[in-house]
Amino acid sequence: MPDRYFWLRCTLCGAEYEATPATYTCSRCGEAGILDVEYDYDYVRARLTRDGLATSRDASMWRYLPLLPVDPASPRPNLRVGGTPLYRCDRFARAIGLREVWIKDDGLNPTCSLKDRASAVGVVKAREAGASVVACSSTGNAGSSLAGNAAAAGLQSYVFVPDRAPRGKLAQLLIFGARVVAVKGSYEDAFRLSMEAIRRWGWYNRNAALNPYLMEGKKTVSLEIAEQMRWRVPDWVAVSVGDGCTIAGVGKGFFDLQACGLIDRVPRLLGVQALGCAPLYRAFRAGTEQWVPEPENTLADSIAVGVPRNPLKALRAVRRSGGEMVAVTDEEILEAMRVLGSSAGVFAEPAAAAAFAGVARARREGVISADEVVVGIVTGNGIKDVANAMKAAGEPIHIPPDLGELQRILGEER
Ligand SMILES: *Cc1c(COP(=O)(O)O)cnc(C)c1O
């Protein structure tokens, strides 16, 4: 065992490795041997306490530094990642038949998605590795967050996206100075090409499933939820699922808090996929870890992942939490976007709204009961994908500048 307070452990064979910045996967198991970061929880417990956090002046994700796998002395990009609001919304809760629903709005991160939490860690690790170029494949948000955080740290980014990516996300990538490769093909095609290019040019690899450090950034959303709820653990936390890194990270956050004695139980995870692309949902329901690739057939682009890259960690996190998975249609997703917007004032992109559509469905199916406390995570901001938002929201009133005309239309609406 190395003398650091964190190290790496293979999720397949259990082999342990020193946590060097560019150790990605298990050398025995190959690409499937995804690594987990393990901590000396006695070390962390002494440094991360409720009282210490209560007086911390750092409002960003870095307030949880003892639970993050970076050298505390490493320079960090100065964007304010994390510290996003958690709202209780009774109107939204009532609309879907629940008593208490909380909305964690991670669309308010610097590049407007939860992925900033992973990319912030990725950029620190890239600098620790001495790299000047970082790269990833992405359905859009991982890339734009990498591009933004890399820009703030003075690194060059290369981002591979399927060419279907919404224009808002492409615009972000380009503005942040990324070299953007829009691949004619699926997310899987973009992933493959990125891996070949990373090998060919030796760039730092920010692909979240393969780089074990990124999930650790994502888990900070759970640390914040627990702290913002004053350590009262909700019954359920709902999150949408594509590759599976996000839900695995959300689970890791709560399990780490439990291991440090900061909470005494872990919420049940509700993993939500789109019915048009739901390989992990189907594997979960079949009770196996075997999944079958699917076409990417949903408007929720961020979770249109036909070949999930982190299936094991995702399925194990949901099962270990005693959780469930559900799948929702595109119509349910658009409806959830509308209800979130109009009852809570929160603008979610389709993949983020999917989590809330999943909560509504789980309630209807009796998976969640009416008096249980639910937190849903808005993983990305709807402003990134205006075309789908308009599908959900409909059209404005188009009229000439004429009060009589307006009166006629508003009168008809009554
Ligand atoms: C990436 C992403 C997800 C899903 O995360 P995975 O790690 O791919 O499961 C969900 N919602 C949004 C908005 C995302 O960008």
Coordinates of C-alpha atoms and ligand atoms in Angstrom, one line a residue:
M1 CA 0.0 0.0 0.0
P2 CA 1.5 3.4 -1.0
D3 CA 1.9 6.0 1.7
R4 CA -0.6 8.5 0.1
Y5 CA -4.0 8.8 1.7
F6 CA -5.6 7.7 -1.6
W7 CA -4.8 5.0 -4.0
L8 CA -6.5 3.1 -6.9
R9 CA -8.2 -0.3 -6.9
C10 CA -9.4 -2.3 -9.9
T11 CA -13.2 -2.9 -9.9
L12 CA -12.7 -6.3 -11.6
C13 CA -9.7 -8.0 -10.0
G14 CA -9.1 -5.8 -6.9
A15 CA -5.4 -5.1 -7.8
E16 CA -4.2 -1.9 -6.1
Y17 CA -2.1 0.8 -7.7
E18 CA -0.3 4.0 -6.6
A19 CA -2.4 6.9 -7.6
T20 CA -0.2 8.6 -10.2
P21 CA -1.9 11.2 -12.3
A22 CA -1.9 9.3 -15.6
T23 CA -2.8 5.8 -14.3
Y24 CA -6.1 5.1 -16.0
T25 CA -7.0 1.4 -16.1
C26 CA -5.8 -1.9 -14.6
S27 CA -2.8 -3.2 -16.3
R28 CA -3.9 -6.8 -15.7
C29 CA -7.5 -6.4 -16.9
G30 CA -7.0 -3.8 -19.7
E31 CA -9.6 -1.2 -20.7
A32 CA -12.4 -3.0 -18.9
G33 CA -10.4 -2.8 -15.6
I34 CA -11.8 0.5 -14.5
L35 CA -10.2 1.8 -11.3
D36 CA -11.8 3.2 -8.2
V37 CA -10.2 5.8 -5.9
E38 CA -9.9 4.5 -2.3
Y39 CA -9.1 6.7 0.7
D40 CA -7.7 6.3 4.1
Y41 CA -10.9 7.3 5.8
D42 CA -9.3 7.8 9.2
Y43 CA -7.1 10.4 7.6
V44 CA -10.1 12.0 5.9
R45 CA -12.3 11.8 9.0
A46 CA -9.8 13.8 11.0
R47 CA -9.8 16.6 8.4
L48 CA -13.4 16.7 7.1
T49 CA -15.8 17.5 9.9
R50 CA -19.2 19.1 10.1
D51 CA -17.8 21.9 12.3
G52 CA -14.9 22.5 10.0
L53 CA -17.2 22.7 7.0
A54 CA -19.6 25.1 8.8
T55 CA -16.8 27.6 9.1
S56 CA -15.2 27.0 5.7
R57 CA -15.1 30.1 3.5
D58 CA -14.6 28.1 0.3
A59 CA -18.1 27.9 -1.4
S60 CA -16.8 25.8 -4.3
M61 CA -16.4 22.0 -4.6
W62 CA -12.9 22.3 -3.2
R63 CA -14.3 22.8 0.3
Y64 CA -14.2 19.0 0.4
L65 CA -10.4 18.8 -0.5
P66 CA -9.6 15.9 1.9
L67 CA -12.0 13.7 -0.1
L68 CA -10.6 14.7 -3.5
P69 CA -7.7 12.8 -5.2
V70 CA -5.4 15.7 -5.8
D71 CA -2.2 17.0 -4.3
P72 CA -3.5 19.7 -1.9
A73 CA -0.7 21.9 -3.1
S74 CA -1.6 21.6 -6.8
P75 CA -2.8 24.8 -8.5
R76 CA -6.5 24.7 -9.4
P77 CA -8.5 26.5 -12.1
N78 CA -10.1 29.5 -10.5
L79 CA -13.6 29.0 -11.9
R80 CA -16.2 28.6 -9.2
V81 CA -17.3 25.0 -9.8
G82 CA -19.9 23.6 -7.4
G83 CA -21.6 25.5 -4.6
T84 CA -24.8 25.3 -6.7
P85 CA -28.2 25.9 -5.0
L86 CA -30.6 23.3 -3.6
Y87 CA -34.2 24.4 -3.7
R88 CA -37.2 22.9 -2.0
C89 CA -40.1 23.1 -4.4
D90 CA -43.5 22.2 -3.0
R91 CA -45.4 23.2 -6.2
F92 CA -43.3 20.8 -8.3
A93 CA -43.7 18.1 -5.6
R94 CA -47.5 18.5 -5.6
A95 CA -47.6 18.4 -9.4
I96 CA -46.2 14.9 -9.3
G97 CA -47.9 13.6 -6.2
L98 CA -45.1 14.0 -3.6
R99 CA -44.8 15.9 -0.4
E100 CA -41.1 17.0 -0.5
V101 CA -39.0 17.4 -3.5
W102 CA -35.6 19.2 -3.7
I103 CA -34.0 20.4 -6.9
K104 CA -30.2 20.5 -7.0
D105 CA -29.5 22.9 -9.9
D106 CA -26.1 22.0 -11.3
G107 CA -27.0 23.8 -14.5
L108 CA -25.6 26.9 -12.7
N109 CA -22.0 25.7 -12.8
P110 CA -19.6 27.9 -14.9
T111 CA -20.2 26.0 -18.2
C112 CA -23.8 25.1 -17.1
S113 CA -23.5 21.4 -16.3
L114 CA -22.5 19.0 -13.5
K115 CA -19.6 17.9 -15.7
D116 CA -17.7 20.9 -14.5
R117 CA -17.1 19.1 -11.3
A118 CA -15.3 16.3 -13.2
S119 CA -13.4 18.6 -15.5
A120 CA -12.1 20.7 -12.7
V121 CA -10.4 17.6 -11.2
G122 CA -9.3 16.5 -14.7
V123 CA -7.5 19.7 -15.3
V124 CA -5.7 19.6 -12.0
K125 CA -4.6 16.0 -12.7
A126 CA -3.5 16.9 -16.2
R127 CA -1.2 19.6 -14.8
E128 CA 0.1 17.2 -12.1
A129 CA 0.9 14.9 -15.0
G130 CA 2.8 17.7 -16.7
A131 CA 0.5 17.7 -19.7
S132 CA -0.3 20.8 -21.8
V133 CA -3.1 19.2 -23.8
V134 CA -6.2 17.5 -22.5
A135 CA -8.7 15.6 -24.6
C136 CA -12.0 13.8 -24.3
S137 CA -15.0 12.5 -26.3
S138 CA -18.4 13.9 -25.2
T139 CA -22.0 14.2 -26.1
G140 CA -21.4 17.9 -25.5
N141 CA -21.3 18.8 -21.8
A142 CA -18.1 16.9 -20.8
G143 CA -16.4 18.6 -23.7
S144 CA -17.6 22.1 -23.0
S145 CA -16.8 21.8 -19.3
L146 CA -13.3 20.5 -20.2
A147 CA -12.8 23.3 -22.6
G148 CA -13.9 25.9 -20.1
N149 CA -11.8 24.5 -17.2
A150 CA -8.8 24.0 -19.5
A151 CA -9.1 27.6 -20.7
A152 CA -9.1 28.8 -17.1
A153 CA -6.0 26.7 -16.4
G154 CA -4.1 27.7 -19.6
L155 CA -4.3 24.2 -21.2
Q156 CA -5.2 23.3 -24.8
S157 CA -8.2 21.0 -25.2
Y158 CA -9.3 18.6 -28.0
V159 CA -12.9 17.5 -27.9
F160 CA -14.6 14.8 -30.0
V161 CA -18.4 15.1 -30.3
P162 CA -20.9 13.4 -32.5
D163 CA -22.0 15.9 -35.1
R164 CA -25.6 15.8 -33.8
A165 CA -24.5 17.8 -30.6
P166 CA -26.8 20.8 -30.0
R167 CA -25.4 24.1 -31.3
G168 CA -25.4 25.7 -27.9
K169 CA -22.9 23.1 -26.7
L170 CA -20.8 23.5 -29.9
A171 CA -20.7 27.3 -29.5
Q172 CA -19.5 26.9 -25.9
L173 CA -16.7 24.5 -27.0
L174 CA -15.5 26.9 -29.7
I175 CA -15.7 30.0 -27.5
F176 CA -13.6 28.3 -24.9
G177 CA -10.9 27.7 -27.5
A178 CA -11.2 23.9 -27.8
R179 CA -10.1 22.2 -31.0
V180 CA -13.5 20.6 -31.8
V181 CA -13.7 17.5 -33.9
A182 CA -17.4 16.9 -34.9
V183 CA -17.5 13.2 -35.9
K184 CA -20.0 12.0 -38.5
G185 CA -21.4 9.2 -36.5
S186 CA -22.6 8.2 -33.0
Y187 CA -21.2 9.0 -29.6
E188 CA -19.5 5.6 -29.7
D189 CA -17.7 6.6 -32.9
A190 CA -16.6 9.8 -31.3
F191 CA -15.3 7.9 -28.3
R192 CA -13.3 5.4 -30.4
L193 CA -11.7 8.1 -32.4
S194 CA -10.8 10.1 -29.3
M195 CA -9.1 7.1 -27.8
E196 CA -7.1 6.5 -30.9
A197 CA -6.0 10.1 -31.1
I198 CA -5.1 10.2 -27.4
R199 CA -2.9 7.2 -27.9
R200 CA -1.4 8.6 -31.1
W201 CA -0.6 12.1 -29.6
G202 CA -0.1 11.3 -25.9
W203 CA -2.7 13.8 -24.6
Y204 CA -4.1 13.7 -21.1
N205 CA -7.2 11.6 -21.2
R206 CA -10.3 13.1 -19.6
N207 CA -12.7 10.4 -20.7
A208 CA -14.7 10.0 -17.5
A209 CA -15.2 6.3 -17.4
L210 CA -11.5 5.5 -18.0
N211 CA -10.0 8.2 -15.9
P212 CA -10.7 7.3 -12.3
Y213 CA -10.3 10.8 -10.9
L214 CA -13.2 12.4 -12.7
M215 CA -15.9 10.5 -10.9
E216 CA -14.4 11.9 -7.7
G217 CA -15.2 15.4 -8.8
K218 CA -18.8 14.4 -9.7
K219 CA -19.3 13.0 -6.2
T220 CA -19.0 16.5 -4.7
V221 CA -22.6 17.1 -5.8
S222 CA -23.6 14.5 -3.1
L223 CA -21.4 16.1 -0.5
E224 CA -23.1 19.4 -1.1
I225 CA -26.6 17.9 -1.0
A226 CA -25.9 16.3 2.3
E227 CA -24.4 19.4 3.8
Q228 CA -27.2 21.7 2.3
M229 CA -29.8 19.4 3.9
R230 CA -28.0 19.8 7.2
W231 CA -27.0 16.1 7.1
R232 CA -30.6 14.9 6.9
V233 CA -30.3 12.1 4.3
P234 CA -33.1 12.1 1.7
D235 CA -34.9 8.9 0.8
W236 CA -34.1 9.1 -2.9
V237 CA -31.7 10.9 -5.2
A238 CA -32.7 10.9 -8.8
V239 CA -30.2 11.3 -11.6
S240 CA -30.2 10.5 -15.3
V241 CA -27.8 7.9 -16.7
G242 CA -25.8 7.7 -20.0
D243 CA -22.3 6.3 -19.6
G244 CA -23.1 5.8 -15.9
C245 CA -20.2 7.9 -14.4
T246 CA -22.5 10.5 -13.0
I247 CA -24.7 8.2 -11.0
A248 CA -21.7 6.2 -9.9
G249 CA -20.1 9.4 -8.7
V250 CA -23.3 10.5 -6.9
G251 CA -23.3 7.1 -5.1
K252 CA -19.6 7.3 -4.3
G253 CA -20.2 10.7 -2.6
F254 CA -22.8 9.3 -0.2
F255 CA -20.8 6.1 0.5
D256 CA -17.7 8.2 1.2
L257 CA -19.7 10.4 3.6
Q258 CA -20.9 7.3 5.4
A259 CA -17.4 5.9 5.6
C260 CA -16.2 9.1 7.2
G261 CA -19.1 9.0 9.7
L262 CA -20.7 12.2 8.4
I263 CA -24.0 10.5 7.6
D264 CA -25.4 7.3 8.9
R265 CA -27.2 5.9 5.9
V266 CA -27.2 6.4 2.1
P267 CA -30.1 7.5 0.0
R268 CA -31.6 5.1 -2.6
L269 CA -30.4 6.0 -6.1
L270 CA -33.0 6.4 -8.8
G271 CA -31.3 5.9 -12.2
V272 CA -33.2 7.2 -15.1
Q273 CA -32.7 6.5 -18.8
A274 CA -34.6 7.4 -22.0
L275 CA -36.6 4.5 -23.3
G276 CA -35.1 5.1 -26.8
C277 CA -31.7 4.3 -25.4
A278 CA -31.8 2.3 -22.2
P279 CA -29.1 -0.4 -22.1
L280 CA -28.4 0.0 -18.4
Y281 CA -32.0 0.2 -17.4
R282 CA -32.7 -3.1 -19.2
A283 CA -29.6 -4.8 -17.6
F284 CA -30.8 -3.5 -14.2
R285 CA -34.3 -4.9 -14.6
A286 CA -32.9 -8.2 -15.9
G287 CA -30.8 -8.4 -12.7
T288 CA -27.5 -8.8 -14.5
E289 CA -24.3 -6.8 -15.2
Q290 CA -24.6 -7.9 -18.9
W291 CA -25.9 -5.1 -21.1
V292 CA -26.7 -5.0 -24.8
P293 CA -25.7 -2.1 -27.1
E294 CA -28.6 0.0 -28.4
P295 CA -29.2 2.7 -31.0
E296 CA -29.1 6.3 -29.7
N297 CA -32.8 7.1 -30.2
T298 CA -33.8 10.0 -27.9
L299 CA -33.8 13.8 -28.0
A300 CA -32.0 13.7 -24.6
D301 CA -28.6 14.0 -26.3
S302 CA -26.5 13.9 -23.1
I303 CA -27.9 10.4 -22.2
A304 CA -28.1 9.1 -25.8
V305 CA -25.3 6.6 -25.0
G306 CA -25.8 3.2 -26.8
V307 CA -22.5 1.7 -25.5
P308 CA -22.2 2.8 -21.9
R309 CA -18.6 3.2 -20.7
N310 CA -19.1 2.7 -17.0
P311 CA -21.8 0.0 -16.7
L312 CA -20.4 -1.8 -13.7
K313 CA -19.9 1.1 -11.4
A314 CA -23.3 2.5 -12.3
L315 CA -25.2 -0.8 -11.8
R316 CA -23.3 -1.6 -8.6
A317 CA -23.9 1.9 -7.2
V318 CA -27.7 1.7 -7.8
R319 CA -27.9 -1.9 -6.4
R320 CA -25.7 -1.2 -3.4
S321 CA -27.9 1.8 -2.4
G322 CA -31.1 -0.4 -2.6
G323 CA -32.2 1.8 -5.5
E324 CA -34.1 1.4 -8.7
M325 CA -33.9 2.3 -12.4
V326 CA -36.7 3.5 -14.6
A327 CA -37.0 4.6 -18.2
V328 CA -39.0 7.5 -19.7
T329 CA -40.3 8.5 -23.1
D330 CA -39.2 11.7 -24.9
E331 CA -42.8 13.0 -24.3
E332 CA -42.4 12.5 -20.6
I333 CA -39.0 14.3 -20.7
L334 CA -40.5 17.3 -22.5
E335 CA -43.4 17.4 -20.0
A336 CA -40.9 17.4 -17.1
M337 CA -39.0 20.3 -18.7
R338 CA -42.3 22.3 -18.9
V339 CA -43.3 21.5 -15.3
L340 CA -39.8 22.2 -13.8
G341 CA -39.7 25.5 -15.7
S342 CA -43.2 26.6 -14.9
S343 CA -43.5 25.4 -11.3
A344 CA -39.9 25.9 -10.1
G345 CA -38.3 28.5 -12.4
V346 CA -35.6 26.0 -13.2
F347 CA -34.5 25.5 -16.8
A348 CA -33.2 21.9 -17.4
E349 CA -31.9 20.4 -20.6
P350 CA -33.8 17.3 -21.8
A351 CA -31.2 14.8 -20.2
A352 CA -31.5 16.7 -16.9
A353 CA -35.3 16.8 -17.0
A354 CA -35.3 13.1 -17.6
A355 CA -34.4 12.6 -13.9
F356 CA -37.5 14.4 -12.9
A357 CA -39.7 12.6 -15.4
G358 CA -38.3 9.4 -13.8
V359 CA -39.3 10.6 -10.4
A360 CA -42.8 11.2 -11.7
R361 CA -43.0 7.8 -13.2
A362 CA -41.5 6.1 -10.1
R363 CA -44.2 7.8 -8.1
R364 CA -47.0 6.7 -10.5
E365 CA -45.7 3.1 -10.4
G366 CA -45.5 3.1 -6.6
V367 CA -41.7 2.8 -6.5
I368 CA -41.5 6.1 -4.5
S369 CA -44.2 6.6 -1.9
A370 CA -46.0 9.9 -1.4
D371 CA -44.3 10.8 1.9
E372 CA -40.7 10.1 0.8
V373 CA -38.1 12.9 0.5
V374 CA -36.7 13.1 -3.0
V375 CA -33.8 15.1 -4.4
G376 CA -33.5 15.4 -8.2
I377 CA -30.3 16.7 -9.8
V378 CA -30.5 19.1 -12.8
T379 CA -27.3 17.9 -14.5
G380 CA -27.4 20.4 -17.4
N381 CA -28.9 23.8 -18.2
G382 CA -31.7 24.0 -20.8
I383 CA -30.3 27.1 -22.4
K384 CA -27.7 24.9 -24.1
D385 CA -30.3 23.3 -26.3
V386 CA -32.9 25.9 -27.3
A387 CA -34.3 23.8 -30.2
N388 CA -35.6 21.1 -27.8
A389 CA -36.7 23.6 -25.3
M390 CA -38.9 25.1 -27.9
K391 CA -40.4 21.7 -28.6
A392 CA -41.3 21.5 -25.0
A393 CA -42.5 25.1 -24.6
G394 CA -44.4 25.8 -27.8
E395 CA -44.7 29.2 -29.5
P396 CA -45.2 32.7 -28.3
I397 CA -48.2 34.8 -29.3
H398 CA -47.3 36.3 -32.7
I399 CA -49.2 39.5 -33.4
P400 CA -48.9 43.0 -34.9
P401 CA -48.4 45.8 -32.4
D402 CA -52.1 46.3 -31.8
L403 CA -54.0 46.2 -28.5
G404 CA -57.3 45.3 -30.1
E405 CA -55.7 42.2 -31.6
L406 CA -54.1 41.3 -28.3
Q407 CA -57.4 41.7 -26.5
R408 CA -59.1 39.5 -29.0
I409 CA -56.5 36.7 -28.6
L410 CA -56.3 36.9 -24.8
G411 CA -60.1 37.0 -24.7
E412 CA -60.3 33.8 -26.7
E413 CA -57.9 32.1 -24.4
R414 CA -60.2 32.6 -21.3
Ligands
LIG1 C1 -23.3 13.5 -19.0 C2 -24.7 13.8 -18.6 C3 -25.5 12.9 -17.9 C4 -25.2 11.5 -17.7 O1 -23.9 11.2 -17.2 P1 -23.2 9.8 -17.5 O2 -22.0 9.9 -16.7 O3 -23.0 9.8 -19.0 O4 -24.2 8.8 -17.1 C5 -26.8 13.4 -17.6 N1 -27.2 14.6 -17.8 C6 -26.4 15.5 -18.4 C7 -26.9 16.9 -18.6 C8 -25.1 15.2 -18.8 O5 -24.4 16.1 -19.4

